[in-house]
Structures are given as C-alpha cells and as structure tokens.
Amino acid sequence: MILVLTFLAGALGAVARFVADAELRRRVLPDGPWATVLINVSGSLVLGGLAAWAHRSASGESALAILGTGFCGGYTTFSTASYETMRLIEQRRYTVAVLSGAGGLVLAVAASLLGWAAIAAS
C-alpha cells in the first residue's frame, strides 16, 4: 500500500511542480532558471521539516516514504536544475549558471536544515 501511495503522491508532486513552474514563469520569473531554484528550495524546506517530524513520530517512516519520496520527490527536480545549468553554460551565461547551479544547491540544503530546525524546535 505504501508503494501505491508513494506513486500517487509523486504524481501529485509532479503536477504541483508543473503548475508552480508555469505560474512562476508567467507571473514572476519569466527568464532563466529561477522558478526551478525556488521550487527546489521550497521542496527542500518541506522535506527537511517532514524528516524532522518523521524522526520523532511512530508513523514517520511511512509518511516520509509517501510524502518525502513521493510528493517532495515529484515536486523537486535535480535533473531540471542540472539541465538548466548546462544550457546556461552552453549560452556562456556563466555567472547565472554558477548562481543558479551552486547557489540553488546551497539554498536547498539550507532550506532543508531550516525545515528540520523549525520542526525539531516545536
């Protein structure tokens, strides 16, 4: 059952990413990789909090599989971030490539730590 729920949560996460990406690009961040960076950072924040909650909860392991691997895995996208960084390098937009590639990774890890700390402190 966990496998089926993880699959469904992953599908919902992918749809959420698709909608968020489209809306961010249409309304706020039309150029460059910034919508992907924001999506990855927000997903990392949620996953960090979820992991902290799962660490101290009796049902946490199942919830982490379903929501962490499923939803957050479908919502965030390392492969798109990598592809966008590669495209920026091909376009010789090196500063943006470094800022979005390395910067996005640093921000995502920081967001995950922040999510963990926020839930662990509550």
PDB file of C-alpha atoms in Angstrom, residues 9-64:
ATOM      1  CA  ALA A   9       1.963  11.341  -4.025  1.00  0.00           C
ATOM      2  CA  GLY A  10       4.761  11.513  -6.604  1.00  0.00           C
ATOM      3  CA  ALA A  11       2.220  12.168  -9.331  1.00  0.00           C
ATOM      4  CA  LEU A  12       0.647  14.946  -7.255  1.00  0.00           C
ATOM      5  CA  GLY A  13       4.084  16.431  -6.577  1.00  0.00           C
ATOM      6  CA  ALA A  14       4.916  16.433 -10.288  1.00  0.00           C
ATOM      7  CA  VAL A  15       1.617  18.141 -11.116  1.00  0.00           C
ATOM      8  CA  ALA A  16       2.219  20.683  -8.342  1.00  0.00           C
ATOM      9  CA  ARG A  17       5.678  21.392  -9.770  1.00  0.00           C
ATOM     10  CA  PHE A  18       4.279  21.775 -13.285  1.00  0.00           C
ATOM     11  CA  VAL A  19       1.639  24.259 -12.097  1.00  0.00           C
ATOM     12  CA  ALA A  20       4.048  26.150  -9.816  1.00  0.00           C
ATOM     13  CA  ASP A  21       6.668  26.370 -12.562  1.00  0.00           C
ATOM     14  CA  ALA A  22       4.147  27.634 -15.111  1.00  0.00           C
ATOM     15  CA  GLU A  23       2.720  30.235 -12.733  1.00  0.00           C
ATOM     16  CA  LEU A  24       6.124  31.440 -11.508  1.00  0.00           C
ATOM     17  CA  ARG A  25       7.402  31.808 -15.065  1.00  0.00           C
ATOM     18  CA  ARG A  26       4.219  33.558 -16.186  1.00  0.00           C
ATOM     19  CA  ARG A  27       3.857  35.951 -13.257  1.00  0.00           C
ATOM     20  CA  VAL A  28       7.209  36.484 -11.566  1.00  0.00           C
ATOM     21  CA  LEU A  29      10.298  34.790 -13.009  1.00  0.00           C
ATOM     22  CA  PRO A  30       9.937  34.576 -16.794  1.00  0.00           C
ATOM     23  CA  ASP A  31      13.629  34.284 -17.640  1.00  0.00           C
ATOM     24  CA  GLY A  32      16.240  31.816 -16.532  1.00  0.00           C
ATOM     25  CA  PRO A  33      16.310  29.003 -14.013  1.00  0.00           C
ATOM     26  CA  TRP A  34      14.881  30.887 -11.044  1.00  0.00           C
ATOM     27  CA  ALA A  35      11.488  29.170 -10.971  1.00  0.00           C
ATOM     28  CA  THR A  36      13.246  25.803 -10.720  1.00  0.00           C
ATOM     29  CA  VAL A  37      15.544  27.122  -7.978  1.00  0.00           C
ATOM     30  CA  LEU A  38      12.566  28.424  -5.986  1.00  0.00           C
ATOM     31  CA  ILE A  39      10.665  25.152  -6.395  1.00  0.00           C
ATOM     32  CA  ASN A  40      13.683  23.102  -5.280  1.00  0.00           C
ATOM     33  CA  VAL A  41      14.309  25.353  -2.279  1.00  0.00           C
ATOM     34  CA  SER A  42      10.658  25.265  -1.169  1.00  0.00           C
ATOM     35  CA  GLY A  43      10.510  21.485  -1.605  1.00  0.00           C
ATOM     36  CA  SER A  44      13.710  21.094   0.411  1.00  0.00           C
ATOM     37  CA  LEU A  45      12.233  23.201   3.213  1.00  0.00           C
ATOM     38  CA  VAL A  46       9.165  20.957   3.328  1.00  0.00           C
ATOM     39  CA  LEU A  47      11.248  17.775   3.150  1.00  0.00           C
ATOM     40  CA  GLY A  48      13.513  18.934   5.981  1.00  0.00           C
ATOM     41  CA  GLY A  49      10.506  19.618   8.196  1.00  0.00           C
ATOM     42  CA  LEU A  50       8.889  16.351   7.217  1.00  0.00           C
ATOM     43  CA  ALA A  51      12.085  14.434   8.005  1.00  0.00           C
ATOM     44  CA  ALA A  52      12.311  16.040  11.449  1.00  0.00           C
ATOM     45  CA  TRP A  53       8.685  15.155  12.155  1.00  0.00           C
ATOM     46  CA  ALA A  54       9.188  11.597  10.887  1.00  0.00           C
ATOM     47  CA  HIS A  55      12.262  11.206  13.092  1.00  0.00           C
ATOM     48  CA  ARG A  56      10.136  11.523  16.232  1.00  0.00           C
ATOM     49  CA  SER A  57       6.820  10.084  15.054  1.00  0.00           C
ATOM     50  CA  ALA A  58       5.631   6.482  15.266  1.00  0.00           C
ATOM     51  CA  SER A  59       4.183   6.639  11.743  1.00  0.00           C
ATOM     52  CA  GLY A  60       7.016   8.791  10.449  1.00  0.00           C
ATOM     53  CA  GLU A  61       8.774   6.197   8.315  1.00  0.00           C
ATOM     54  CA  SER A  62       5.679   5.549   6.204  1.00  0.00           C
ATOM     55  CA  ALA A  63       4.825   9.239   5.964  1.00  0.00           C
ATOM     56  CA  LEU A  64       8.387  10.062   4.954  1.00  0.00           C
TER      57      LEU A  64
END
